[in-house]
Amino acid sequence: MLIDDSSPLTQQPHPVRDTLPANAALPVPRLFAERPPMSLTPARSLKVTAAAMSLALGLSFTAVPEAVAQSSQPGGSSQAAGGPISSSHVHVGATSADMNFSWRTAYNGQEFVKYYPTANPEAVNEVAATEADFGAIAYRANHATVTGLQPGTEYTYQLGSEQGGWSEAATFRTQPAGDSWNFLTLSDAQIGVNLKVDEQAEAWRTAVRQATGAYPDSQFIVHAGDQAEGWGDPIKQWEAFFTAEELQSYPLAMAKGNHELLPTSIVDKHFKEHGNLPNAKPGDANYFFERNNALFIVLDSNETGNKYFEPIDSKRKRAIEKQSQFVRETTAAHGADKDWTIVVMHHAPYSHGGRYHEKEITQMREGLAPVFSETGVDLVLNGHDHMYNRSHLMNGTEPVIPEDTPKPGDVLRPKANETVYMTTTTAGGGKYYDFHTRDGKKRKEFTDVSQTYGKDFAIPEIAVWRQDYNPDYANIEVSKNTLTVRTHNVADNSVVDEFTIDRSGAAPAQPGGGEGNGSTSGSSGSSQRNS
């Protein structure tokens, strides 16, 4: 049995809809509210399409306020109730010397980022924002990029304007130079499952707080998609996502998940509003950024692995070709001088979460996995399946099966063209998927790899998996020769899995290059990088 997480939820009681008299006009869903020209006021009547009204019963009905919507949940200072700025966060820039910003405001004029080195408050600079217009009536979305930042420096910043009001001051620290550093990865906060926005927002805040508390020197946070549930009130869900106040100091690198397109692709506007993506073409969610000795490539796997977004095989094939070319061009232009190449995409090619045999996942796996190996990708970070999975070393679609049973603490020594895939479970805890066998049967009683490894149940590409029905986060330590990935359970911070990709003694990676010359043994295979 295959899992379909895109079907509508059972309709829940609603405080507005269920109190309306029979045949009463329904309030306009905020999702489809159009913003009038700037000369009009938000109090004017809203226009909605017939398509919007036909979807109204499946959405949240909330009247659009004249002031910018504020979350009632805890958040950063710039999002305090009644403040001029909301949903603000820092997003990774193209390099360590850049920082991207995104925020909402009710003000109709020009907005800015005002920033200075915290140690030198006299050196104030301002950068003008551009509007990310996606049709909202009650607020404007702003994007800005600051460049030329100094490494290893704390900066203080504010968002807004003199006329519209400034956010309270927040800080971020740029990445120091050097080959040894770390970052965090989470996935599937998916706030709003079964309309439980507040509960899942609190779980998300707890996960981020736990991760940054355990690893305070982390340089940024990867979130591998499904920031919001989509079904229900996506505006409230996205607002709740940004109540994790750490997102005002730790840059975010987020991928687009399938729930960024639910219940309709119109919801994609919210991702575009909040995602100030570096090196992305207009309207595209494929992007890349560089951090010291590592290249990160973030792919929109809805193009290649989402049957609802792209159900036509021929178009999906073209999307796979497009992304393959993007990976090849990006690694050739920006990866030759890097020790590591890491890909982030929402849909998991290898997982026990029940989707392994879906046609779209199979096509994505067969199309992209050989390209990742060919171009020297070391690690692929995924979400979507709401359970933890770690693959064997993969040469294209072929697993490198080790002599020893895989276990936490493995040291992997890859040969040329070998890649590891890791799927992170939900950080919001709204739902989980049970273990599915290699033939697609659900076996809820299996919760740990020790119950299935070497038996007929396991997918042959998976080395370690775990489903403990608790949120996780992972810390990834980067050095010149090793990547160490340590996944923690949020509830007690225990280690779910840990593995190291060790390139010590191996030749530097050359994307698309030839075979290495020599090998060393490891607990999950032996290898030599491209030379």
Coordinates of C-alpha atoms in Angstrom, one line a residue:
M1 CA 0.0 0.0 0.0
L2 CA 1.4 3.4 -1.0
I3 CA 0.9 6.5 1.1
D4 CA -0.8 9.6 -0.1
D5 CA -0.3 12.5 2.2
S6 CA -1.9 15.0 -0.1
S7 CA -5.5 14.0 0.3
P8 CA -7.8 16.4 2.1
L9 CA -8.2 16.1 5.9
T10 CA -11.5 15.3 7.5
Q11 CA -13.2 18.6 7.8
Q12 CA -13.0 19.9 11.4
P13 CA -15.5 22.2 13.2
H14 CA -14.7 25.8 12.5
P15 CA -15.5 28.8 14.7
V16 CA -16.6 31.0 11.8
R17 CA -18.1 28.6 9.2
D18 CA -20.1 26.6 11.7
T19 CA -21.8 29.7 13.2
L20 CA -23.0 31.2 10.0
P21 CA -26.8 31.1 9.2
A22 CA -27.9 28.9 6.4
N23 CA -27.2 30.3 2.9
A24 CA -25.0 33.1 4.5
A25 CA -22.2 34.4 2.4
L26 CA -18.9 32.9 3.4
P27 CA -16.0 35.2 4.5
V28 CA -13.2 35.4 1.9
P29 CA -10.3 32.9 2.5
R30 CA -7.2 34.9 3.2
L31 CA -5.3 32.6 0.8
F32 CA -6.8 34.2 -2.3
A33 CA -7.2 37.8 -1.1
E34 CA -5.9 40.2 -3.8
R35 CA -4.1 43.3 -2.9
P36 CA -5.5 46.4 -4.6
P37 CA -3.3 49.1 -6.2
M38 CA -1.5 51.2 -3.6
S39 CA -3.9 54.0 -3.9
L40 CA -6.6 51.9 -2.4
T41 CA -6.9 50.9 1.2
P42 CA -7.1 47.4 2.7
A43 CA -10.6 48.1 3.8
R44 CA -11.9 47.9 0.3
S45 CA -14.0 44.9 -0.7
L46 CA -12.0 41.9 -1.8
K47 CA -12.1 40.2 -5.1
V48 CA -11.9 36.5 -5.3
T49 CA -11.9 34.1 -8.2
A50 CA -14.6 31.5 -8.8
A51 CA -11.9 28.9 -8.2
A52 CA -11.2 30.4 -4.8
M53 CA -14.8 30.2 -3.7
S54 CA -15.0 26.6 -4.9
L55 CA -12.2 25.8 -2.6
A56 CA -13.5 27.8 0.3
L57 CA -15.0 24.9 2.3
G58 CA -11.6 23.3 2.5
L59 CA -9.8 26.4 3.7
S60 CA -9.7 28.6 6.8
F61 CA -12.1 31.5 6.8
T62 CA -10.5 34.5 8.5
A63 CA -11.4 38.1 7.7
V64 CA -8.4 40.1 6.4
P65 CA -7.4 42.7 9.0
E66 CA -6.4 46.2 8.0
A67 CA -3.2 45.9 10.0
V68 CA -0.5 43.3 9.4
A69 CA -1.5 39.9 10.8
Q70 CA 0.4 39.1 14.0
S71 CA 0.9 35.7 15.5
S72 CA -0.2 35.1 19.1
Q73 CA 2.6 32.7 19.6
P74 CA 6.0 33.5 21.1
G75 CA 8.4 34.9 18.6
G76 CA 11.3 37.3 18.0
S77 CA 11.2 40.9 18.9
S78 CA 10.4 42.1 15.5
Q79 CA 7.3 40.0 15.5
A80 CA 5.9 41.2 18.8
A81 CA 2.2 41.9 18.8
G82 CA 1.4 45.3 17.5
G83 CA 4.8 45.8 15.9
P84 CA 5.3 47.0 12.3
I85 CA 7.2 43.9 11.1
S86 CA 6.2 40.2 11.1
S87 CA 7.4 36.9 9.8
S88 CA 11.0 38.2 9.6
H89 CA 14.0 36.0 9.2
V90 CA 17.5 35.8 7.8
H91 CA 18.1 33.5 4.9
V92 CA 21.4 32.3 3.6
G93 CA 23.1 34.5 1.0
A94 CA 25.1 33.4 -2.0
T95 CA 28.3 33.3 0.0
S96 CA 29.5 33.6 3.6
A97 CA 29.8 37.4 3.0
D98 CA 26.1 37.8 2.1
M99 CA 22.9 37.7 4.1
N100 CA 19.4 37.6 2.7
F101 CA 16.4 39.0 4.6
S102 CA 12.6 38.5 4.3
W103 CA 9.8 40.2 6.2
R104 CA 6.2 41.5 6.1
T105 CA 5.0 45.0 6.8
A106 CA 1.7 46.8 6.6
Y107 CA 3.5 50.0 5.5
N108 CA 3.1 50.9 1.8
G109 CA 6.4 52.7 1.2
Q110 CA 10.0 51.8 0.8
E111 CA 11.5 49.5 3.4
F112 CA 15.2 48.9 4.4
V113 CA 17.6 46.8 6.3
K114 CA 19.7 48.9 8.7
Y115 CA 22.8 47.1 10.0
Y116 CA 26.2 47.6 11.6
P117 CA 28.9 45.6 13.3
T118 CA 27.7 45.3 16.8
A119 CA 31.2 46.4 18.1
N120 CA 31.0 49.5 15.9
P121 CA 27.5 51.0 16.1
E122 CA 28.6 54.2 14.3
A123 CA 29.2 52.3 11.1
V124 CA 25.5 52.1 10.1
N125 CA 24.6 51.0 6.6
E126 CA 21.2 50.7 4.9
V127 CA 20.1 48.5 2.0
A128 CA 16.8 49.1 0.3
A129 CA 14.3 46.2 0.0
T130 CA 12.3 45.1 -3.0
E131 CA 8.7 44.1 -2.8
A132 CA 8.0 40.4 -3.3
D133 CA 4.5 41.0 -4.6
F134 CA 2.3 37.9 -4.4
G135 CA -1.1 39.5 -4.1
A136 CA -1.6 40.0 -0.4
I137 CA -4.1 42.7 0.7
A138 CA -3.1 43.3 4.3
Y139 CA 0.7 43.5 4.0
R140 CA 3.7 43.8 1.8
A141 CA 6.4 41.2 1.6
N142 CA 10.0 42.6 1.4
H143 CA 13.3 41.0 0.3
A144 CA 16.7 42.5 0.7
T145 CA 20.3 41.3 0.4
V146 CA 23.3 42.6 2.3
T147 CA 26.7 41.9 0.7
G148 CA 30.4 42.5 1.7
L149 CA 30.1 41.3 5.2
Q150 CA 33.2 40.5 7.2
P151 CA 33.8 36.9 8.3
G152 CA 33.3 35.9 11.9
T153 CA 31.6 39.2 12.8
E154 CA 28.4 39.9 14.8
Y155 CA 26.1 42.4 13.2
T156 CA 23.1 44.1 14.6
Y157 CA 20.2 44.9 12.3
Q158 CA 16.7 46.3 12.1
L159 CA 14.0 46.0 9.3
G160 CA 11.5 48.7 8.3
S161 CA 11.7 52.4 7.8
E162 CA 11.4 55.7 9.6
Q163 CA 7.9 56.3 8.3
G164 CA 6.6 52.7 8.7
G165 CA 8.5 51.9 11.9
W166 CA 11.5 49.7 12.6
S167 CA 11.7 46.2 14.1
E168 CA 13.5 45.9 17.4
A169 CA 17.2 45.1 17.0
A170 CA 18.3 41.6 16.3
T171 CA 21.8 40.1 15.6
F172 CA 23.4 37.6 13.4
R173 CA 27.0 36.4 13.1
T174 CA 28.8 35.7 9.8
Q175 CA 30.6 32.5 9.3
P176 CA 34.3 32.6 10.2
A177 CA 36.9 31.5 7.6
G178 CA 38.2 28.0 7.8
D179 CA 37.4 24.4 6.9
S180 CA 36.0 23.2 10.3
W181 CA 32.4 24.3 11.1
N182 CA 28.9 22.9 11.5
F183 CA 25.3 23.4 10.4
L184 CA 21.9 22.0 11.5
T185 CA 19.3 20.2 9.4
L186 CA 15.6 19.6 10.1
S187 CA 12.6 18.9 8.0
D188 CA 8.8 18.8 7.8
A189 CA 7.8 21.2 10.5
Q190 CA 4.5 21.0 8.5
I191 CA 2.7 23.3 10.9
G192 CA -1.1 22.9 10.7
V193 CA -1.7 19.1 10.4
N194 CA -5.3 18.5 11.5
L195 CA -5.6 22.2 12.2
K196 CA -3.2 21.9 15.3
V197 CA -1.2 25.0 14.5
D198 CA -0.4 26.1 18.0
E199 CA 0.7 22.6 19.1
Q200 CA 2.9 21.9 16.1
A201 CA 4.3 25.4 16.2
E202 CA 5.4 24.8 19.8
A203 CA 7.0 21.5 18.8
W204 CA 8.8 23.3 16.0
R205 CA 10.1 26.0 18.3
T206 CA 11.2 23.3 20.8
A207 CA 13.1 21.5 18.0
V208 CA 14.9 24.6 16.8
R209 CA 15.6 25.8 20.4
Q210 CA 17.0 22.3 21.3
A211 CA 19.2 22.1 18.2
T212 CA 20.7 25.6 18.5
G213 CA 21.1 25.2 22.3
A214 CA 23.1 22.0 21.8
Y215 CA 25.1 23.4 18.9
P216 CA 25.1 27.2 19.4
D217 CA 27.9 27.8 16.9
S218 CA 25.9 26.4 14.0
Q219 CA 26.3 28.5 10.9
F220 CA 22.8 28.1 9.5
I221 CA 19.8 25.9 9.5
V222 CA 18.7 23.7 6.6
H223 CA 14.9 22.9 6.5
A224 CA 14.2 20.3 3.8
G225 CA 10.7 21.3 2.9
D226 CA 7.1 21.2 4.1
Q227 CA 7.3 24.3 6.3
A228 CA 3.5 24.5 6.4
E229 CA 0.7 22.0 6.0
G230 CA -1.1 24.0 3.4
W231 CA -4.6 22.6 4.1
G232 CA -6.4 24.9 6.5
D233 CA -5.0 28.5 6.9
P234 CA -1.6 28.6 5.2
I235 CA -1.1 32.2 6.3
K236 CA -1.4 31.3 9.9
Q237 CA 0.8 28.3 9.4
W238 CA 3.6 30.3 7.8
E239 CA 3.3 32.9 10.5
A240 CA 3.7 30.2 13.1
F241 CA 6.8 28.7 11.4
F242 CA 8.6 32.0 11.8
T243 CA 7.8 32.3 15.5
A244 CA 11.0 30.3 16.1
E245 CA 12.9 33.3 17.1
E246 CA 16.3 31.7 16.3
L247 CA 15.4 32.2 12.6
Q248 CA 16.2 35.9 13.1
S249 CA 19.8 35.0 14.0
Y250 CA 20.6 31.7 12.3
P251 CA 20.3 31.9 8.5
L252 CA 17.7 29.6 7.0
A253 CA 18.1 27.5 3.9
M254 CA 14.7 26.0 3.0
A255 CA 13.6 23.7 0.3
K256 CA 10.2 23.6 -1.3
G257 CA 8.1 20.6 -0.1
N258 CA 4.9 19.2 -1.6
H259 CA 2.8 20.8 1.1
E260 CA 4.0 24.2 -0.2
L261 CA 1.7 23.4 -3.1
L262 CA -1.3 22.2 -1.2
P263 CA -4.3 22.4 -1.5
T264 CA -3.5 24.2 -4.8
S265 CA -0.4 25.5 -6.5
I266 CA -1.6 29.1 -5.6
V267 CA -0.3 28.4 -2.1
D268 CA 3.2 28.4 -3.7
K269 CA 3.0 32.2 -3.4
H270 CA 3.7 31.9 0.3
F271 CA 7.0 30.0 -0.3
K272 CA 8.0 32.7 -2.9
E273 CA 7.1 35.4 -0.4
H274 CA 9.2 34.0 2.4
G275 CA 12.0 32.4 0.4
N276 CA 14.6 35.0 -0.5
L277 CA 16.7 32.4 -2.4
P278 CA 20.3 33.1 -3.5
N279 CA 21.2 32.3 -7.1
A280 CA 17.7 31.4 -8.1
K281 CA 16.1 32.3 -11.4
P282 CA 12.8 34.2 -11.1
G283 CA 10.0 31.9 -10.2
D284 CA 12.4 29.0 -9.6
A285 CA 13.1 27.2 -6.3
N286 CA 16.3 25.5 -7.5
Y287 CA 19.2 27.5 -6.0
F288 CA 22.7 27.1 -4.6
F289 CA 25.1 28.8 -2.1
E290 CA 28.7 28.4 -1.0
R291 CA 30.0 28.2 2.5
N292 CA 33.8 28.1 2.9
N293 CA 34.8 24.6 1.7
A294 CA 31.3 23.3 0.9
L295 CA 28.8 23.8 -2.0
F296 CA 25.1 23.4 -1.3
I297 CA 22.6 22.8 -4.0
V298 CA 18.9 23.0 -3.1
L299 CA 16.4 21.4 -5.6
D300 CA 12.7 21.7 -6.0
S301 CA 11.8 18.1 -6.0
N302 CA 8.1 18.9 -6.8
E303 CA 9.3 19.2 -10.3
T304 CA 10.6 15.6 -10.4
G305 CA 9.0 13.6 -7.6
N306 CA 5.5 15.0 -6.9
K307 CA 2.7 13.3 -8.9
Y308 CA 0.2 16.0 -8.0
F309 CA 2.4 18.9 -9.1
E310 CA 3.6 17.2 -12.3
P311 CA 1.6 14.1 -13.2
I312 CA 2.7 14.0 -16.9
D313 CA 5.7 11.6 -17.4
S314 CA 7.1 13.5 -20.3
K315 CA 7.1 16.8 -18.4
R316 CA 8.7 15.1 -15.4
K317 CA 11.4 13.7 -17.6
R318 CA 12.2 17.2 -18.9
A319 CA 12.3 18.4 -15.3
I320 CA 14.8 15.7 -14.4
E321 CA 16.9 16.8 -17.4
K322 CA 16.6 20.4 -16.3
Q323 CA 17.7 19.6 -12.7
S324 CA 20.5 17.3 -13.9
Q325 CA 21.9 20.1 -16.0
F326 CA 21.6 22.5 -13.1
V327 CA 23.6 20.2 -10.9
R328 CA 26.2 19.6 -13.5
E329 CA 26.6 23.3 -14.3
T330 CA 26.7 24.3 -10.6
T331 CA 29.2 21.7 -9.5
A332 CA 31.4 22.5 -12.5
A333 CA 31.4 26.3 -11.9
H334 CA 31.4 26.3 -8.1
G335 CA 32.4 22.9 -6.8
A336 CA 35.9 22.3 -8.1
D337 CA 37.6 24.2 -5.2
K338 CA 35.3 22.7 -2.6
D339 CA 35.9 19.7 -0.3
W340 CA 32.2 18.8 -0.1
T341 CA 29.1 19.0 -2.2
I342 CA 25.7 18.6 -0.4
V343 CA 22.3 18.5 -2.1
V344 CA 19.0 19.3 -0.3
M345 CA 15.7 18.2 -1.7
H346 CA 12.4 17.3 -0.1
H347 CA 11.4 14.0 -1.7
A348 CA 13.5 11.1 -0.6
P349 CA 14.8 8.7 -3.2
Y350 CA 15.5 6.0 -0.6
S351 CA 13.2 5.5 2.4
H352 CA 11.1 3.0 4.3
G353 CA 8.3 5.6 4.6
G354 CA 6.1 3.9 2.0
R355 CA 6.8 5.8 -1.2
Y356 CA 9.8 3.9 -2.5
H357 CA 7.8 2.2 -5.2
E358 CA 5.8 5.3 -6.3
K359 CA 6.4 5.8 -10.0
E360 CA 7.4 9.5 -9.6
I361 CA 10.0 8.6 -6.8
T362 CA 11.3 5.8 -9.0
Q363 CA 11.7 8.1 -12.0
M364 CA 13.4 10.8 -9.8
R365 CA 15.7 8.2 -8.3
E366 CA 16.7 6.7 -11.6
G367 CA 17.2 10.1 -13.2
L368 CA 19.0 12.1 -10.5
A369 CA 21.0 9.5 -8.4
P370 CA 23.4 8.8 -11.3
V371 CA 23.9 12.5 -11.8
F372 CA 24.7 13.0 -8.1
S373 CA 27.3 10.3 -8.2
E374 CA 28.7 11.6 -11.5
T375 CA 29.2 15.1 -10.2
G376 CA 30.8 14.2 -6.9
V377 CA 27.8 14.9 -4.5
D378 CA 28.8 13.6 -1.1
L379 CA 25.6 13.8 0.8
V380 CA 21.9 14.3 -0.1
L381 CA 19.5 15.6 2.7
N382 CA 15.8 14.7 2.3
G383 CA 12.5 14.9 4.2
H384 CA 9.0 14.0 3.2
D385 CA 8.7 10.5 4.8
H386 CA 8.6 11.5 8.5
M387 CA 11.0 8.9 9.6
Y388 CA 14.8 8.6 9.8
N389 CA 16.6 6.7 7.0
R390 CA 20.3 6.5 6.1
S391 CA 21.4 4.8 2.9
H392 CA 24.4 2.8 2.2
L393 CA 27.1 4.4 0.0
M394 CA 25.4 4.6 -3.4
N395 CA 27.1 4.5 -6.7
G396 CA 24.3 5.9 -8.8
T397 CA 21.4 3.6 -7.9
E398 CA 23.6 0.7 -6.8
P399 CA 24.2 0.2 -3.1
V400 CA 27.7 -0.6 -1.8
I401 CA 26.9 -3.3 0.8
P402 CA 29.4 -3.5 3.6
E403 CA 30.8 -6.6 5.2
D404 CA 29.8 -5.5 8.7
T405 CA 26.2 -4.7 9.8
P406 CA 25.6 -1.0 9.6
K407 CA 25.2 0.7 12.9
P408 CA 25.4 4.2 14.6
G409 CA 29.0 5.3 14.6
D410 CA 29.8 4.0 11.1
V411 CA 32.8 5.5 9.3
L412 CA 32.2 5.5 5.6
R413 CA 35.1 5.7 3.2
P414 CA 33.6 6.3 -0.2
K415 CA 35.2 5.5 -3.5
A416 CA 34.7 7.8 -6.5
N417 CA 31.1 8.5 -7.4
E418 CA 29.6 7.2 -4.1
T419 CA 27.0 9.3 -2.3
V420 CA 25.1 9.0 1.0
Y421 CA 21.4 9.8 1.3
M422 CA 19.8 10.8 4.7
T423 CA 16.1 11.4 5.4
T424 CA 15.2 13.4 8.4
T425 CA 11.9 12.9 10.2
T426 CA 9.4 15.6 11.1
A427 CA 10.4 18.5 13.3
G428 CA 6.8 19.4 14.0
G429 CA 5.4 16.1 15.1
G430 CA 2.1 16.5 13.4
K431 CA 2.2 13.0 11.8
Y432 CA 4.5 10.1 11.2
Y433 CA 4.6 7.2 8.7
D434 CA 5.0 3.6 9.7
F435 CA 7.7 1.3 8.4
H436 CA 7.0 -0.2 5.0
T437 CA 8.7 -3.3 3.7
R438 CA 10.5 -3.6 0.4
D439 CA 7.3 -4.8 -1.2
G440 CA 5.3 -1.9 0.2
K441 CA 3.5 -3.5 3.1
K442 CA 3.1 -1.5 6.3
R443 CA 4.6 -3.1 9.4
K444 CA 4.0 -0.7 12.3
E445 CA 5.6 -3.1 14.8
F446 CA 9.0 -2.5 13.2
T447 CA 10.6 0.6 14.8
D448 CA 14.3 0.0 14.4
V449 CA 16.7 -1.3 11.8
S450 CA 17.9 -4.1 14.1
Q451 CA 14.5 -5.8 13.5
T452 CA 14.9 -5.9 9.7
Y453 CA 18.5 -5.6 8.6
G454 CA 19.6 -8.6 6.5
K455 CA 16.0 -9.9 6.3
D456 CA 13.5 -9.9 3.5
F457 CA 11.7 -6.8 4.9
A458 CA 14.4 -4.1 4.3
I459 CA 14.9 -2.0 1.2
P460 CA 18.4 -3.0 0.0
E461 CA 19.6 0.5 -0.3
I462 CA 18.9 1.4 3.3
A463 CA 21.7 0.9 5.9
V464 CA 20.0 2.4 9.0
W465 CA 16.5 3.5 9.7
R466 CA 14.4 4.3 12.8
Q467 CA 10.8 5.3 13.5
D468 CA 10.4 6.4 17.2
Y469 CA 7.5 8.7 16.6
N470 CA 9.4 11.7 17.9
P471 CA 10.8 14.8 16.2
D472 CA 14.5 14.8 15.3
Y473 CA 17.2 17.2 14.3
A474 CA 20.7 16.6 12.9
N475 CA 24.0 18.4 13.4
I476 CA 26.5 18.1 10.6
E477 CA 30.2 18.8 11.4
V478 CA 32.3 19.8 8.4
S479 CA 36.1 19.5 8.2
K480 CA 38.5 19.3 5.3
N481 CA 38.4 15.5 5.3
T482 CA 35.3 14.4 7.1
L483 CA 31.6 15.0 7.4
T484 CA 30.1 13.8 10.6
V485 CA 26.3 13.6 10.8
R486 CA 24.7 13.2 14.2
T487 CA 20.9 12.9 14.5
H488 CA 19.2 13.6 17.8
N489 CA 15.8 12.9 19.3
V490 CA 14.3 16.2 20.3
A491 CA 12.5 14.7 23.3
D492 CA 15.7 13.6 25.2
N493 CA 18.5 14.7 22.9
S494 CA 19.6 11.1 22.6
V495 CA 21.5 10.0 19.5
V496 CA 19.4 8.3 16.8
D497 CA 22.2 7.7 14.4
E498 CA 25.7 9.0 13.8
F499 CA 28.0 8.4 10.8
T500 CA 31.1 9.9 9.3
I501 CA 32.0 10.3 5.7
D502 CA 35.8 10.1 5.8
R503 CA 38.0 11.3 2.9
S504 CA 41.3 11.3 4.7
G505 CA 44.0 10.1 2.3
A506 CA 41.6 10.4 -0.7
A507 CA 42.2 12.6 -3.7
P508 CA 40.2 15.8 -3.9
A509 CA 36.8 15.5 -5.6
Q510 CA 36.6 16.7 -9.2
P511 CA 33.0 16.8 -10.3
G512 CA 32.5 14.5 -13.3
G513 CA 36.1 13.3 -13.1
G514 CA 37.6 9.8 -13.3
E515 CA 38.3 7.1 -10.9
G516 CA 40.5 7.4 -7.9
N517 CA 43.8 5.7 -7.5
G518 CA 43.8 3.6 -4.3
S519 CA 41.3 2.8 -1.5
T520 CA 41.0 2.5 2.2
S521 CA 38.6 0.3 4.1
G522 CA 35.7 1.5 6.2
S523 CA 32.8 -0.1 8.2
S524 CA 30.4 0.5 5.3
G525 CA 32.5 0.1 2.2
S526 CA 35.9 1.2 0.9
S527 CA 36.5 4.0 -1.4
Q528 CA 38.6 6.6 -3.1
R529 CA 37.3 10.0 -4.3
N530 CA 37.5 11.3 -7.8
S531 CA 40.9 12.6 -8.8

